[in-house]
GROMACS .gro file of C-alpha atoms in nm:
model
  271
    1MET     CA    1  -0.552   1.108   3.127
    2THR     CA    2  -0.846   0.881   3.203
    3GLU     CA    3  -1.011   0.893   3.542
    4SER     CA    4  -0.988   0.596   3.777
    5LEU     CA    5  -1.269   0.356   3.690
    6PRO     CA    6  -1.344  -0.014   3.716
    7ALA     CA    7  -1.133  -0.192   3.456
    8ASP     CA    8  -1.435  -0.373   3.314
    9ALA     CA    9  -1.613  -0.043   3.237
   10VAL     CA   10  -1.317   0.088   3.039
   11GLN     CA   11  -1.267  -0.250   2.873
   12GLU     CA   12  -1.632  -0.263   2.765
   13PHE     CA   13  -1.622   0.081   2.606
   14LEU     CA   14  -1.292   0.028   2.424
   15SER     CA   15  -1.396  -0.319   2.306
   16ALA     CA   16  -1.704  -0.167   2.140
   17VAL     CA   17  -1.490   0.060   1.922
   18ARG     CA   18  -1.434  -0.060   1.564
   19PRO     CA   19  -1.162   0.071   1.327
   20GLY     CA   20  -1.312   0.254   1.031
   21GLU     CA   21  -1.633   0.357   1.204
   22VAL     CA   22  -1.727   0.723   1.241
   23ARG     CA   23  -1.786   0.864   1.587
   24VAL     CA   24  -1.889   1.205   1.718
   25GLY     CA   25  -1.702   1.380   1.996
   26THR     CA   26  -1.616   1.711   2.156
   27VAL     CA   27  -1.270   1.867   2.148
   28ALA     CA   28  -1.156   1.866   2.510
   29GLY     CA   29  -0.814   2.020   2.466
   30PHE     CA   30  -0.470   1.970   2.317
   31ASP     CA   31  -0.164   1.766   2.404
   32GLY     CA   32   0.124   1.917   2.213
   33LEU     CA   33   0.029   1.882   1.846
   34ALA     CA   34  -0.246   1.627   1.914
   35ALA     CA   35  -0.613   1.699   1.984
   36ILE     CA   36  -0.793   1.531   2.273
   37VAL     CA   37  -1.156   1.436   2.209
   38ASP     CA   38  -1.434   1.326   2.443
   39LEU     CA   39  -1.625   1.068   2.240
   40GLU     CA   40  -2.000   1.044   2.281
   41GLY     CA   41  -2.072   0.772   2.534
   42SER     CA   42  -1.738   0.806   2.705
   43ARG     CA   43  -1.789   1.121   2.911
   44ILE     CA   44  -1.997   0.943   3.173
   45LEU     CA   45  -1.709   0.699   3.211
   46PHE     CA   46  -1.390   0.894   3.160
   47ARG     CA   47  -1.260   1.206   2.986
   48GLY     CA   48  -1.008   1.244   2.707
   49VAL     CA   49  -1.051   0.896   2.566
   50GLY     CA   50  -1.001   1.007   2.205
   51ARG     CA   51  -0.671   1.122   2.059
   52VAL     CA   52  -0.615   1.273   1.714
   53PRO     CA   53  -0.241   1.281   1.627
   54GLN     CA   54  -0.105   1.570   1.423
   55SER     CA   55  -0.090   1.370   1.099
   56GLU     CA   56  -0.464   1.293   1.127
   57LEU     CA   57  -0.593   1.641   1.215
   58SER     CA   58  -0.665   1.794   0.875
   59TRP     CA   59  -0.581   1.805   0.505
   60ARG     CA   60  -0.499   2.173   0.562
   61ARG     CA   61  -0.150   2.280   0.661
   62MET     CA   62  -0.107   2.412   1.013
   63GLU     CA   63   0.147   2.465   1.287
   64ASP     CA   64  -0.089   2.427   1.581
   65PRO     CA   65  -0.407   2.216   1.620
   66ALA     CA   66  -0.576   2.522   1.771
   67GLN     CA   67  -0.572   2.666   1.418
   68ILE     CA   68  -0.813   2.391   1.315
   69PHE     CA   69  -1.020   2.316   1.626
   70GLU     CA   70  -1.162   2.500   1.924
   71VAL     CA   71  -1.217   2.353   2.268
   72GLY     CA   72  -1.584   2.254   2.291
   73GLN     CA   73  -1.619   2.207   1.915
   74LEU     CA   74  -1.824   1.909   1.799
   75VAL     CA   75  -1.632   1.693   1.551
   76GLU     CA   76  -1.677   1.379   1.345
   77VAL     CA   77  -1.383   1.141   1.357
   78GLU     CA   78  -1.291   0.803   1.214
   79VAL     CA   79  -1.160   0.538   1.451
   80ILE     CA   80  -0.807   0.425   1.366
   81GLY     CA   81  -0.761   0.181   1.651
   82VAL     CA   82  -0.720   0.145   2.026
   83ASP     CA   83  -0.408   0.209   2.232
   84TRP     CA   84  -0.481  -0.041   2.508
   85ARG     CA   85  -0.179   0.056   2.716
   86ARG     CA   86  -0.285   0.420   2.744
   87LYS     CA   87  -0.659   0.345   2.717
   88HIS     CA   88  -0.692   0.583   2.420
   89VAL     CA   89  -0.901   0.555   2.105
   90MET     CA   90  -0.684   0.672   1.816
   91LEU     CA   91  -0.880   0.890   1.573
   92SER     CA   92  -0.860   1.062   1.236
   93ALA     CA   93  -1.037   1.394   1.184
   94LYS     CA   94  -0.915   1.449   0.829
   95ALA     CA   95  -1.082   1.126   0.717
   96CYS     CA   96  -1.416   1.296   0.787
   97GLU     CA   97  -1.322   1.653   0.697
   98ASP     CA   98  -1.448   1.645   0.336
   99ARG     CA   99  -1.782   1.465   0.339
  100THR     CA  100  -1.810   1.450  -0.040
  101LEU     CA  101  -1.466   1.291  -0.068
  102ARG     CA  102  -1.539   1.047   0.213
  103THR     CA  103  -1.870   0.941   0.057
  104PHE     CA  104  -1.692   0.869  -0.271
  105LEU     CA  105  -1.411   0.670  -0.108
  106VAL     CA  106  -1.626   0.456   0.121
  107GLY     CA  107  -1.847   0.370  -0.176
  108ILE     CA  108  -1.557   0.199  -0.353
  109GLU     CA  109  -1.500  -0.170  -0.287
  110ARG     CA  110  -1.182  -0.372  -0.310
  111GLY     CA  111  -1.173  -0.566  -0.636
  112GLU     CA  112  -1.407  -0.323  -0.812
  113ILE     CA  113  -1.327  -0.230  -1.175
  114LEU     CA  114  -1.311   0.145  -1.240
  115THR     CA  115  -1.222   0.377  -1.526
  116GLY     CA  116  -1.037   0.704  -1.525
  117THR     CA  117  -0.789   0.935  -1.694
  118VAL     CA  118  -0.414   0.951  -1.634
  119ALA     CA  119  -0.353   1.288  -1.466
  120ASP     CA  120   0.016   1.279  -1.373
  121ILE     CA  121   0.314   1.049  -1.418
  122HIS     CA  122   0.610   1.019  -1.182
  123ASN     CA  123   0.898   0.781  -1.124
  124PHE     CA  124   0.715   0.651  -0.815
  125GLY     CA  125   0.372   0.598  -0.972
  126VAL     CA  126   0.080   0.731  -1.172
  127PHE     CA  127  -0.207   0.953  -1.055
  128VAL     CA  128  -0.550   0.889  -1.207
  129ASN     CA  129  -0.863   1.104  -1.209
  130LEU     CA  130  -1.131   0.844  -1.145
  131ASP     CA  131  -1.470   0.884  -1.309
  132GLY     CA  132  -1.721   1.019  -1.059
  133GLU     CA  133  -1.470   1.149  -0.806
  134PRO     CA  134  -1.537   1.490  -0.645
  135ALA     CA  135  -1.424   1.799  -0.836
  136ASN     CA  136  -1.073   1.928  -0.762
  137HIS     CA  137  -0.959   1.587  -0.638
  138CYS     CA  138  -0.734   1.323  -0.789
  139THR     CA  139  -0.801   1.008  -0.591
  140GLY     CA  140  -0.654   0.727  -0.800
  141PHE     CA  141  -0.294   0.610  -0.769
  142ILE     CA  142  -0.105   0.324  -0.934
  143GLN     CA  143   0.226   0.223  -0.779
  144ILE     CA  144   0.506   0.130  -1.019
  145PRO     CA  145   0.486  -0.249  -0.953
  146GLN     CA  146   0.114  -0.241  -1.037
  147LEU     CA  147   0.154  -0.090  -1.385
  148SER     CA  148   0.254  -0.391  -1.591
  149TRP     CA  149   0.395  -0.742  -1.588
  150LYS     CA  150   0.633  -0.635  -1.863
  151TYR     CA  151   0.970  -0.478  -1.800
  152PHE     CA  152   0.986  -0.099  -1.842
  153ASP     CA  153   1.226   0.180  -1.751
  154HIS     CA  154   0.974   0.449  -1.657
  155ALA     CA  155   0.600   0.473  -1.597
  156SER     CA  156   0.571   0.686  -1.912
  157ASP     CA  157   0.665   0.373  -2.110
  158VAL     CA  158   0.335   0.219  -1.998
  159VAL     CA  159   0.086   0.507  -1.990
  160GLU     CA  160   0.065   0.866  -2.115
  161LEU     CA  161  -0.103   1.181  -1.988
  162GLY     CA  162  -0.470   1.197  -2.076
  163GLN     CA  163  -0.493   0.826  -2.148
  164ARG     CA  164  -0.813   0.649  -2.052
  165VAL     CA  165  -0.746   0.345  -1.834
  166THR     CA  166  -0.945   0.062  -1.681
  167VAL     CA  167  -0.814  -0.041  -1.340
  168LYS     CA  168  -0.882  -0.275  -1.050
  169VAL     CA  169  -0.921  -0.140  -0.695
  170LEU     CA  170  -0.669  -0.273  -0.443
  171ASP     CA  171  -0.773  -0.048  -0.155
  172SER     CA  172  -0.964   0.271  -0.077
  173SER     CA  173  -0.840   0.487   0.211
  174THR     CA  174  -1.031   0.775   0.365
  175ARG     CA  175  -0.722   0.867   0.568
  176ARG     CA  176  -0.503   0.900   0.258
  177GLY     CA  177  -0.785   1.033   0.044
  178GLN     CA  178  -0.674   0.785  -0.216
  179VAL     CA  179  -0.775   0.475  -0.410
  180SER     CA  180  -0.492   0.228  -0.472
  181LEU     CA  181  -0.523   0.082  -0.821
  182SER     CA  182  -0.372  -0.182  -1.045
  183LEU     CA  183  -0.341  -0.200  -1.421
  184LYS     CA  184  -0.146  -0.524  -1.397
  185ALA     CA  185  -0.430  -0.706  -1.223
  186LEU     CA  186  -0.637  -0.685  -1.543
  187GLN     CA  187  -0.357  -0.820  -1.762
  188ASP     CA  188  -0.283  -1.186  -1.830
  189ASP     CA  189  -0.055  -1.331  -1.565
  190PRO     CA  190   0.260  -1.449  -1.753
  191PHE     CA  191   0.354  -1.684  -1.468
  192ILE     CA  192   0.064  -1.915  -1.555
  193PRO     CA  193   0.188  -2.023  -1.901
  194LEU     CA  194   0.546  -2.033  -1.768
  195ALA     CA  195   0.441  -2.303  -1.522
  196ASP     CA  196   0.398  -2.538  -1.820
  197HIS     CA  197   0.769  -2.502  -1.894
  198VAL     CA  198   0.914  -2.630  -1.568
  199GLY     CA  199   1.215  -2.842  -1.665
  200ASP     CA  200   1.280  -2.649  -1.987
  201ALA     CA  201   1.607  -2.471  -2.058
  202VAL     CA  202   1.575  -2.103  -2.156
  203THR     CA  203   1.814  -1.821  -2.235
  204GLY     CA  204   1.797  -1.495  -2.045
  205HIS     CA  205   1.995  -1.193  -1.930
  206ILE     CA  206   2.119  -1.135  -1.577
  207THR     CA  207   1.942  -0.828  -1.443
  208LYS     CA  208   2.091  -0.813  -1.096
  209LEU     CA  209   2.363  -0.979  -0.891
  210VAL     CA  210   2.296  -1.023  -0.519
  211PRO     CA  211   2.500  -1.190  -0.241
  212PHE     CA  212   2.292  -1.508  -0.261
  213GLY     CA  213   2.270  -1.539  -0.639
  214ALA     CA  214   2.146  -1.364  -0.952
  215PHE     CA  215   1.816  -1.261  -1.103
  216VAL     CA  216   1.767  -1.362  -1.465
  217ARG     CA  217   1.496  -1.234  -1.698
  218VAL     CA  218   1.351  -1.551  -1.849
  219ALA     CA  219   1.040  -1.394  -2.008
  220ASP     CA  220   0.884  -1.054  -2.060
  221GLY     CA  221   0.797  -0.934  -1.709
  222ILE     CA  222   0.945  -1.235  -1.530
  223GLU     CA  223   1.275  -1.259  -1.347
  224GLY     CA  224   1.381  -1.585  -1.187
  225LEU     CA  225   1.631  -1.644  -0.909
  226LEU     CA  226   1.946  -1.839  -0.978
  227HIS     CA  227   2.055  -1.920  -0.624
  228VAL     CA  228   2.422  -1.994  -0.556
  229SER     CA  229   2.316  -2.341  -0.444
  230ASP     CA  230   2.169  -2.403  -0.791
  231LEU     CA  231   2.479  -2.296  -0.982
  232SER     CA  232   2.608  -2.650  -1.024
  233ASP     CA  233   2.637  -2.982  -0.850
  234GLU     CA  234   2.937  -2.838  -0.667
  235PRO     CA  235   2.846  -2.602  -0.379
  236ALA     CA  236   2.932  -2.233  -0.426
  237GLU     CA  237   2.935  -1.946  -0.179
  238SER     CA  238   2.872  -1.661  -0.426
  239LEU     CA  239   2.864  -1.568  -0.795
  240ASP     CA  240   3.141  -1.309  -0.760
  241GLY     CA  241   3.366  -1.314  -1.065
  242LEU     CA  242   3.156  -1.579  -1.239
  243PHE     CA  243   2.890  -1.356  -1.396
  244HIS     CA  244   2.816  -0.991  -1.462
  245GLU     CA  245   2.493  -0.796  -1.503
  246GLY     CA  246   2.364  -0.797  -1.859
  247GLU     CA  247   2.533  -1.125  -1.940
  248GLU     CA  248   2.330  -1.383  -2.134
  249ILE     CA  249   2.313  -1.731  -1.982
  250THR     CA  250   2.113  -2.049  -2.021
  251VAL     CA  251   1.917  -2.173  -1.721
  252ARG     CA  252   1.665  -2.444  -1.650
  253ILE     CA  253   1.329  -2.353  -1.495
  254SER     CA  254   1.316  -2.570  -1.185
  255GLU     CA  255   1.012  -2.422  -1.007
  256VAL     CA  256   0.729  -2.173  -1.069
  257ASP     CA  257   0.545  -2.057  -0.756
  258LEU     CA  258   0.214  -1.920  -0.887
  259GLU     CA  259   0.094  -1.804  -0.547
  260HIS     CA  260   0.395  -1.587  -0.468
  261HIS     CA  261   0.501  -1.523  -0.831
  262ARG     CA  262   0.850  -1.661  -0.790
  263VAL     CA  263   1.066  -1.860  -1.028
  264ARG     CA  264   1.365  -2.070  -0.929
  265LEU     CA  265   1.635  -2.149  -1.182
  266HIS     CA  266   1.925  -2.391  -1.225
  267PHE     CA  267   2.235  -2.295  -1.422
  268VAL     CA  268   2.300  -2.479  -1.750
  269ASN     CA  269   2.573  -2.283  -1.926
  270LYS     CA  270   2.678  -1.946  -2.060
  271ALA     CA  271   2.506  -1.857  -2.384
   0.00000   0.00000   0.00000
């Protein structure tokens, strides 16, 4: 709880806080599974301004924040944001817990090109040991949609364990201890040449039926939407009973949205 103070004094302090910056504070106590921190510069104004939720306390497993911190302990914390309603500064202690890891992560910029080695492959993504990362850490991660423009069944169809990869940085997070990467970003965008074929008829397979239409694979790595309204000149409410997944049909490319990577199709006939 903050002490009663002029609103402008509290407003001035909270307005000076910037997400991502590192601040120093003193552990003032605990509120359930959260730690309360007096940030430097706040104690002359009000107590308990900083709050570290359970998920941001430490990389280590624990059942009680008192297992990690002691009242009166000096800590470094990263600012997450400001809860203006409660007049709290939301903080992350784990983002500053490993200084070597933090130094590595903050030194990486979005859009930077890095190299690394595939360390683990899962159905939800690929972990990459980035060159130069701290020992005993695996900081790189590629989500499934960022692996390739081409269609594949599993991540292991695109990369293999131990493979050297060159990747583009999408984001670097000290709170996750992770660098989000993309292999696809360094590959040729297949939507660009497809834009030259607007108006052309192509043959493709239906990959998915949805209430508002069907998705059709018109090129390697590209699925276009055949909306029910583009089925024919006669209006239709759904594609139920008209098509099935895996069926081959001929469609006309009516629009290619390069910014959002979307393709709109018009039905021609069944192949």
